[in-house]
């Protein structure tokens, strides 16, 4: 019994030892906690959980996407291509403007003739009488500019060739041969108000005046170096000598600005400011922007409001001056005015030798 006991115990221990040992290993694998990296509490408090990082990345993506969409031009009618001027708020990279100005300051554009102000009158082929009034007065005003200031001004008239009869166009070409101050552009000469009685609609099509401004600015940038481009209505009297005096005295800025009679109106469902179309001046860098983007500029009516929308894209400054007078709207003319809008024919005859309108 003594000997059999141990034998039985050994057999039992061998059998049970194996099984017990196996069970112990299984229990170890089943109950042992996972191994973790030991991190001190001082470091652990700076670590962000993975879930928090994922949420932050997701939120950043959504925000960036929404900001990107917010700065894209938005047209009110998707049947039209997006143009500069369609959007209420558009940011435009204008680094090439700075590059052009830097090159200009380095006189790399010295081959272009210099003129202080390019005066461009948006006229129509049939309005010869208006052009003649301006031709008569403009040289007299230029002579009032002191020669010591070395300032100069050039006068040109913009005419469209589309929609003009062969007879009228031939007459204007003969006029241009005699005066050498008429430019012809491949656009409508006049807007068809019978076809589009409401020209302030986005679907009214291109505006003749808007296209003349756009194309004449491009012409000026290609052919001249200048300080200001002045868009003048052919029913306005412009004292270019007084405008040059404003520029010389630094009353008006020399960069990124439009100068004129600044007004507010509602166009295409948007309240906006704009320089009234009687006449306004654009600085050289603004003209470079326009000339470089004619293919993507909105070209509908009304011209003055649409031009303002172009300038919203580069954050141009709108400079209002009380020296712009609208006679048609009841403004009185005075000796210091720079521009008189819708000057009646009888008042054109009262302009005296010093350029003053005797009202």
CSV table of C-alpha atoms in Angstrom, one decimal:
chain,number,residue,atom,x,y,z
A,1,UNK,CA,0.0,0.0,0.0
A,2,UNK,CA,2.9,2.2,0.8
A,3,UNK,CA,4.5,1.4,-2.6
A,4,UNK,CA,1.3,1.6,-4.5
A,5,UNK,CA,0.4,4.9,-3.1
A,6,UNK,CA,3.3,6.7,-4.5
A,7,UNK,CA,2.9,4.9,-7.8
A,8,UNK,CA,-0.7,6.0,-8.0
A,9,UNK,CA,0.3,9.5,-6.9
A,10,UNK,CA,3.1,9.7,-9.5
A,11,UNK,CA,0.8,8.5,-12.2
A,12,UNK,CA,-1.8,10.9,-11.1
A,13,UNK,CA,0.7,13.7,-10.8
A,14,UNK,CA,2.2,13.1,-14.2
A,15,UNK,CA,-1.2,13.0,-15.8
A,16,UNK,CA,-2.7,15.8,-13.9
A,17,UNK,CA,0.6,17.7,-14.0
A,18,UNK,CA,0.4,17.9,-17.8
A,19,UNK,CA,-3.2,18.9,-17.8
A,20,UNK,CA,-2.9,21.3,-14.9
A,21,UNK,CA,0.2,22.9,-16.6
A,22,UNK,CA,-1.7,23.3,-19.8
A,23,UNK,CA,-4.7,24.9,-18.0
A,24,UNK,CA,-2.3,27.3,-16.3
A,25,UNK,CA,-0.8,28.5,-19.6
A,26,UNK,CA,-4.3,28.9,-21.0
A,27,UNK,CA,-5.3,30.9,-18.0
A,28,UNK,CA,-2.2,33.1,-18.3
A,29,UNK,CA,-3.1,33.9,-22.0
A,30,UNK,CA,-6.7,34.5,-21.1
A,31,UNK,CA,-6.3,36.7,-18.1
A,32,UNK,CA,-3.0,38.5,-18.5
A,33,UNK,CA,-3.7,42.2,-19.3
A,34,UNK,CA,-2.2,43.6,-22.5
A,35,UNK,CA,1.3,45.0,-22.3
A,36,UNK,CA,1.3,48.9,-22.3
A,37,UNK,CA,4.1,51.4,-22.8
A,38,UNK,CA,4.9,53.0,-19.5
A,39,UNK,CA,4.5,56.9,-19.9
A,40,UNK,CA,5.0,59.3,-17.1
A,41,UNK,CA,2.1,61.4,-16.1
A,42,UNK,CA,4.0,64.6,-17.0
A,43,UNK,CA,4.3,63.5,-20.6
A,44,UNK,CA,0.8,61.9,-20.9
A,45,UNK,CA,-1.0,65.1,-20.3
A,46,UNK,CA,0.4,66.5,-23.5
A,47,UNK,CA,-0.8,63.7,-25.6
A,48,UNK,CA,-4.1,64.0,-27.6
A,49,UNK,CA,-6.3,60.9,-28.0
A,50,UNK,CA,-6.5,59.5,-31.6
A,51,UNK,CA,-10.2,60.1,-31.8
A,52,UNK,CA,-9.7,63.8,-31.0
A,53,UNK,CA,-7.1,64.1,-33.7
A,54,UNK,CA,-9.4,62.5,-36.3
A,55,UNK,CA,-12.2,64.9,-35.3
A,56,UNK,CA,-9.9,67.9,-35.6
A,57,UNK,CA,-8.7,66.8,-39.1
A,58,UNK,CA,-12.3,66.3,-40.2
A,59,UNK,CA,-13.4,69.7,-39.0
A,60,UNK,CA,-10.4,71.4,-40.7
A,61,UNK,CA,-11.2,69.8,-44.0
A,62,UNK,CA,-14.8,71.0,-43.8
A,63,UNK,CA,-13.8,74.5,-42.9
A,64,UNK,CA,-11.2,74.8,-45.7
A,65,UNK,CA,-13.6,73.4,-48.2
A,66,UNK,CA,-16.3,75.9,-47.2
A,67,UNK,CA,-13.8,78.8,-47.3
A,68,UNK,CA,-12.6,77.7,-50.8
A,69,UNK,CA,-16.2,77.7,-52.0
A,70,UNK,CA,-17.0,81.0,-50.5
A,71,UNK,CA,-14.4,82.8,-52.6
A,72,UNK,CA,-15.5,81.2,-55.9
A,73,UNK,CA,-17.3,83.5,-58.4
A,74,UNK,CA,-21.1,82.9,-58.2
A,75,UNK,CA,-23.3,83.7,-61.1
A,76,UNK,CA,-26.9,84.3,-60.6
A,77,UNK,CA,-27.8,82.6,-63.8
A,78,UNK,CA,-25.9,79.3,-64.4
A,79,UNK,CA,-26.5,79.5,-68.1
A,80,UNK,CA,-23.9,82.2,-68.3
A,81,UNK,CA,-20.2,81.6,-67.9
A,82,UNK,CA,-18.6,83.0,-64.8
A,83,UNK,CA,-17.0,86.4,-65.3
A,84,UNK,CA,-15.1,88.8,-63.2
A,85,UNK,CA,-17.9,91.1,-62.0
A,86,UNK,CA,-20.5,88.4,-61.6
A,87,UNK,CA,-19.6,87.7,-57.9
A,88,UNK,CA,-20.4,89.9,-55.0
A,89,UNK,CA,-17.1,89.2,-53.4
A,90,UNK,CA,-14.1,88.0,-55.5
A,91,UNK,CA,-10.5,88.0,-54.5
A,92,UNK,CA,-8.1,88.2,-57.4
A,93,UNK,CA,-4.4,87.6,-57.4
A,94,UNK,CA,-2.9,90.8,-58.7
A,95,UNK,CA,0.8,90.0,-58.4
A,96,UNK,CA,1.3,90.6,-62.1
A,97,UNK,CA,0.2,94.1,-61.5
A,98,UNK,CA,3.0,94.7,-59.0
A,99,UNK,CA,5.4,93.0,-61.4
A,100,UNK,CA,4.4,95.3,-64.3
A,101,UNK,CA,4.7,98.4,-62.1
A,102,UNK,CA,8.1,97.2,-60.9
A,103,UNK,CA,9.2,96.7,-64.4
A,104,UNK,CA,7.8,100.1,-65.3
A,105,UNK,CA,9.7,101.8,-62.5
A,106,UNK,CA,12.9,100.1,-63.8
A,107,UNK,CA,12.1,101.8,-67.2
A,108,UNK,CA,11.9,98.5,-69.1
A,109,UNK,CA,8.8,100.0,-70.7
A,110,UNK,CA,10.6,103.2,-71.7
A,111,UNK,CA,10.0,102.3,-75.4
A,112,UNK,CA,6.4,103.3,-74.9
A,113,UNK,CA,5.7,107.0,-75.3
A,114,UNK,CA,4.7,108.7,-72.0
A,115,UNK,CA,1.5,110.8,-71.5
A,116,UNK,CA,0.2,111.9,-68.1
A,117,UNK,CA,-3.5,111.3,-68.9
A,118,UNK,CA,-5.2,109.4,-71.7
A,119,UNK,CA,-8.6,110.9,-72.2
A,120,UNK,CA,-10.9,108.5,-74.0
A,121,UNK,CA,-14.4,109.6,-75.1
A,122,UNK,CA,-16.9,106.9,-75.6
A,123,UNK,CA,-18.8,108.2,-78.6
A,124,UNK,CA,-21.1,106.9,-81.3
A,125,UNK,CA,-20.5,107.2,-85.0
A,126,UNK,CA,-23.5,109.5,-85.6
A,127,UNK,CA,-22.6,112.0,-82.8
A,128,UNK,CA,-20.2,114.2,-84.8
A,129,UNK,CA,-21.5,117.4,-83.2
A,130,UNK,CA,-20.6,116.2,-79.7
A,131,UNK,CA,-17.1,115.3,-80.8
A,132,UNK,CA,-16.6,118.7,-82.4
A,133,UNK,CA,-17.5,120.5,-79.2
A,134,UNK,CA,-14.9,118.5,-77.3
A,135,UNK,CA,-12.3,118.9,-80.0
A,136,UNK,CA,-12.8,122.7,-79.8
A,137,UNK,CA,-12.4,123.0,-76.0
A,138,UNK,CA,-9.8,120.3,-75.2
A,139,UNK,CA,-6.7,122.0,-76.7
A,140,UNK,CA,-7.6,125.2,-75.0
A,141,UNK,CA,-7.7,123.4,-71.6
A,142,UNK,CA,-4.4,121.6,-72.3
A,143,UNK,CA,-2.8,125.0,-73.0
A,144,UNK,CA,-3.7,126.0,-69.5
A,145,UNK,CA,-1.4,123.4,-68.0
A,146,UNK,CA,1.9,125.1,-66.9
A,147,UNK,CA,4.6,123.9,-69.2
A,148,UNK,CA,7.1,123.6,-66.3
A,149,UNK,CA,5.1,120.7,-64.9
A,150,UNK,CA,5.9,118.6,-67.9
A,151,UNK,CA,2.4,117.1,-67.9
A,152,UNK,CA,0.5,116.1,-71.0
A,153,UNK,CA,-2.9,114.9,-72.1
A,154,UNK,CA,-4.1,113.0,-75.1
A,155,UNK,CA,-7.6,112.9,-76.5
A,156,UNK,CA,-9.1,110.0,-78.4
A,157,UNK,CA,-12.7,108.9,-79.4
A,158,UNK,CA,-13.8,105.3,-79.2
A,159,UNK,CA,-16.2,104.2,-82.0
A,160,UNK,CA,-17.7,100.7,-82.5
A,161,UNK,CA,-17.9,99.3,-86.1
A,162,UNK,CA,-20.7,96.8,-85.6
A,163,UNK,CA,-24.3,98.0,-86.3
A,164,UNK,CA,-23.1,101.0,-88.3
A,165,UNK,CA,-24.2,101.6,-91.8
A,166,UNK,CA,-21.5,101.7,-94.5
A,167,UNK,CA,-22.3,105.3,-95.3
A,168,UNK,CA,-22.0,106.5,-91.7
A,169,UNK,CA,-18.9,104.4,-91.1
A,170,UNK,CA,-17.2,105.8,-94.2
A,171,UNK,CA,-18.0,109.3,-93.0
A,172,UNK,CA,-16.4,108.7,-89.6
A,173,UNK,CA,-13.3,107.2,-91.3
A,174,UNK,CA,-12.9,110.3,-93.3
A,175,UNK,CA,-13.3,112.3,-90.1
A,176,UNK,CA,-10.6,110.2,-88.5
A,177,UNK,CA,-8.3,110.8,-91.4
A,178,UNK,CA,-8.6,114.6,-90.8
A,179,UNK,CA,-8.4,114.6,-87.0
A,180,UNK,CA,-6.3,111.5,-86.2
A,181,UNK,CA,-8.1,111.1,-82.9
A,182,UNK,CA,-10.7,108.4,-83.6
A,183,UNK,CA,-10.2,104.7,-82.7
A,184,UNK,CA,-12.4,101.9,-84.2
A,185,UNK,CA,-13.2,98.8,-82.1
A,186,UNK,CA,-14.8,95.6,-83.2
A,187,UNK,CA,-17.9,95.9,-81.0
A,188,UNK,CA,-21.4,97.4,-81.2
A,189,UNK,CA,-21.5,101.1,-81.6
A,190,UNK,CA,-24.8,101.6,-79.8
A,191,UNK,CA,-26.9,99.4,-77.6
A,192,UNK,CA,-30.2,98.3,-79.1
A,193,UNK,CA,-32.7,99.7,-76.6
A,194,UNK,CA,-35.6,98.5,-78.7
A,195,UNK,CA,-34.4,94.9,-78.6
A,196,UNK,CA,-33.4,95.1,-74.9
A,197,UNK,CA,-35.5,97.8,-73.3
A,198,UNK,CA,-34.0,96.8,-69.9
A,199,UNK,CA,-30.3,96.9,-70.4
A,200,UNK,CA,-29.7,96.5,-66.7
A,201,UNK,CA,-30.5,92.8,-67.0
A,202,UNK,CA,-27.7,90.2,-67.0
A,203,UNK,CA,-29.2,88.4,-70.0
A,204,UNK,CA,-29.4,91.6,-72.1
A,205,UNK,CA,-26.1,90.8,-73.8
A,206,UNK,CA,-22.9,92.8,-74.2
A,207,UNK,CA,-23.0,96.5,-73.8
A,208,UNK,CA,-21.4,98.7,-76.5
A,209,UNK,CA,-20.1,101.3,-73.9
A,210,UNK,CA,-18.7,98.6,-71.6
A,211,UNK,CA,-16.9,97.0,-74.5
A,212,UNK,CA,-15.5,100.3,-75.7
A,213,UNK,CA,-14.1,101.0,-72.2
A,214,UNK,CA,-12.6,97.6,-71.9
A,215,UNK,CA,-11.0,97.6,-75.4
A,216,UNK,CA,-9.8,101.3,-75.2
A,217,UNK,CA,-8.1,100.6,-71.9
A,218,UNK,CA,-6.4,97.7,-73.5
A,219,UNK,CA,-5.3,99.8,-76.4
A,220,UNK,CA,-3.9,102.5,-74.0
A,221,UNK,CA,-1.9,100.0,-72.0
A,222,UNK,CA,-0.4,98.5,-75.1
A,223,UNK,CA,0.6,101.8,-76.7
A,224,UNK,CA,1.4,104.2,-73.9
A,225,UNK,CA,2.9,104.7,-70.4
A,226,UNK,CA,0.6,106.9,-68.4
A,227,UNK,CA,-0.6,107.9,-64.9
A,228,UNK,CA,-4.4,107.9,-65.5
A,229,UNK,CA,-6.9,106.8,-68.1
A,230,UNK,CA,-9.9,109.0,-68.1
A,231,UNK,CA,-13.1,107.7,-69.5
A,232,UNK,CA,-15.2,110.6,-70.6
A,233,UNK,CA,-18.8,110.8,-71.9
A,234,UNK,CA,-19.3,112.8,-75.0
A,235,UNK,CA,-22.0,114.9,-73.3
A,236,UNK,CA,-19.6,116.0,-70.6
A,237,UNK,CA,-17.2,119.0,-70.4
A,238,UNK,CA,-13.9,118.0,-68.8
A,239,UNK,CA,-11.3,120.4,-67.4
A,240,UNK,CA,-8.2,118.3,-68.0
A,241,UNK,CA,-6.0,121.0,-66.7
A,242,UNK,CA,-7.7,121.0,-63.3
A,243,UNK,CA,-7.5,117.2,-63.2
A,244,UNK,CA,-3.8,117.3,-63.9
A,245,UNK,CA,-3.5,119.9,-61.0
A,246,UNK,CA,-5.2,117.4,-58.7
A,247,UNK,CA,-2.8,114.7,-59.7
A,248,UNK,CA,0.2,117.0,-59.3
A,249,UNK,CA,-0.9,118.1,-55.8
A,250,UNK,CA,-1.5,114.5,-54.8
A,251,UNK,CA,-5.2,115.2,-54.1
A,252,UNK,CA,-5.9,111.9,-55.9
A,253,UNK,CA,-4.0,108.6,-55.5
A,254,UNK,CA,-1.7,107.3,-58.1
A,255,UNK,CA,-2.3,103.6,-57.5
A,256,UNK,CA,-5.3,101.2,-57.3
A,257,UNK,CA,-8.0,103.8,-57.5
A,258,UNK,CA,-10.9,105.1,-59.5
A,259,UNK,CA,-11.8,108.8,-59.2
A,260,UNK,CA,-15.1,110.4,-60.0
A,261,UNK,CA,-18.6,111.0,-58.7
A,262,UNK,CA,-19.2,107.9,-56.6
A,263,UNK,CA,-22.9,106.8,-56.4
A,264,UNK,CA,-24.9,103.9,-55.0
A,265,UNK,CA,-27.5,101.8,-56.9
A,266,UNK,CA,-29.0,98.4,-57.0
A,267,UNK,CA,-27.8,96.3,-59.9
A,268,UNK,CA,-28.4,92.6,-60.5
A,269,UNK,CA,-30.0,92.3,-57.1
A,270,UNK,CA,-27.0,93.8,-55.3
A,271,UNK,CA,-26.5,97.2,-53.7
A,272,UNK,CA,-23.2,98.6,-54.9
A,273,UNK,CA,-21.1,101.7,-55.4
A,274,UNK,CA,-19.9,102.9,-58.8
A,275,UNK,CA,-18.3,105.9,-60.5
A,276,UNK,CA,-21.1,107.6,-62.5
A,277,UNK,CA,-20.6,107.3,-66.2
A,278,UNK,CA,-20.3,111.0,-66.9
A,279,UNK,CA,-16.5,110.5,-66.5
A,280,UNK,CA,-14.0,108.8,-64.2
A,281,UNK,CA,-10.3,108.3,-63.9
A,282,UNK,CA,-8.5,104.9,-63.6
A,283,UNK,CA,-5.0,104.6,-62.3
A,284,UNK,CA,-2.4,102.9,-64.5
A,285,UNK,CA,-2.3,99.6,-62.4
A,286,UNK,CA,-6.1,99.3,-62.6
A,287,UNK,CA,-5.8,99.6,-66.3
A,288,UNK,CA,-3.2,96.9,-66.5
A,289,UNK,CA,-5.6,94.6,-64.6
A,290,UNK,CA,-8.4,95.4,-67.1
A,291,UNK,CA,-6.2,95.0,-70.1
A,292,UNK,CA,-4.9,91.7,-68.9
A,293,UNK,CA,-8.3,90.2,-68.3
A,294,UNK,CA,-10.6,91.3,-71.2
A,295,UNK,CA,-11.5,87.7,-72.0
A,296,UNK,CA,-13.0,87.1,-68.5
A,297,UNK,CA,-14.5,90.5,-67.7
A,298,UNK,CA,-18.2,90.9,-67.5
A,299,UNK,CA,-19.3,93.1,-70.4
A,300,UNK,CA,-23.0,93.8,-69.9
A,301,UNK,CA,-24.8,97.1,-68.9
A,302,UNK,CA,-24.8,99.4,-67.1
A,303,UNK,CA,-21.2,100.2,-68.0
A,304,UNK,CA,-20.3,102.3,-64.9
A,305,UNK,CA,-21.7,99.7,-62.5
A,306,UNK,CA,-20.0,96.8,-64.3
A,307,UNK,CA,-16.6,98.6,-64.4
A,308,UNK,CA,-17.0,99.0,-60.6
A,309,UNK,CA,-17.5,95.3,-60.3
A,310,UNK,CA,-14.3,94.7,-62.1
A,311,UNK,CA,-12.5,96.8,-59.6
A,312,UNK,CA,-14.1,95.0,-56.6
A,313,UNK,CA,-11.9,92.1,-57.6
A,314,UNK,CA,-8.7,93.9,-56.8
A,315,UNK,CA,-10.0,96.0,-53.9
A,316,UNK,CA,-9.6,99.3,-55.7
A,317,UNK,CA,-10.3,102.5,-53.8
A,318,UNK,CA,-13.3,104.6,-54.9
A,319,UNK,CA,-12.5,108.3,-54.6
A,320,UNK,CA,-15.5,110.6,-54.6
A,321,UNK,CA,-15.0,114.3,-55.6
A,322,UNK,CA,-17.5,117.2,-55.3
A,323,UNK,CA,-15.8,118.8,-58.3
A,324,UNK,CA,-17.8,116.4,-60.6
A,325,UNK,CA,-21.1,118.2,-61.3
A,326,UNK,CA,-24.2,116.7,-62.9
A,327,UNK,CA,-26.0,119.7,-64.5
A,328,UNK,CA,-28.8,117.4,-65.7
A,329,UNK,CA,-29.6,116.5,-62.1
A,330,UNK,CA,-29.7,120.1,-60.9
A,331,UNK,CA,-26.1,120.6,-59.8
A,332,UNK,CA,-24.9,124.1,-60.3
A,333,UNK,CA,-21.7,124.7,-62.3
A,334,UNK,CA,-18.9,126.7,-60.7
A,335,UNK,CA,-15.4,127.8,-61.6
A,336,UNK,CA,-13.6,125.1,-59.7
A,337,UNK,CA,-15.4,122.1,-61.2
A,338,UNK,CA,-13.4,119.5,-63.0
A,339,UNK,CA,-16.3,117.9,-65.0
A,340,UNK,CA,-19.8,119.1,-65.9
A,341,UNK,CA,-22.2,116.3,-67.1
A,342,UNK,CA,-24.9,116.9,-69.8
A,343,UNK,CA,-23.8,120.4,-70.4
A,344,UNK,CA,-26.5,122.0,-72.6
A,345,UNK,CA,-25.3,123.2,-76.1
A,346,UNK,CA,-25.9,126.9,-75.1
A,347,UNK,CA,-23.5,126.5,-72.2
A,348,UNK,CA,-20.8,125.1,-74.5
A,349,UNK,CA,-20.9,128.5,-76.2
A,350,UNK,CA,-20.3,130.3,-72.9
A,351,UNK,CA,-16.9,128.7,-72.1
A,352,UNK,CA,-14.5,131.6,-71.9
A,353,UNK,CA,-10.8,131.8,-72.6
A,354,UNK,CA,-9.8,130.5,-69.1
A,355,UNK,CA,-11.9,127.4,-69.6
A,356,UNK,CA,-14.6,128.5,-67.2
A,357,UNK,CA,-18.3,127.9,-68.1
A,358,UNK,CA,-20.2,131.1,-67.7
A,359,UNK,CA,-23.4,129.6,-66.2
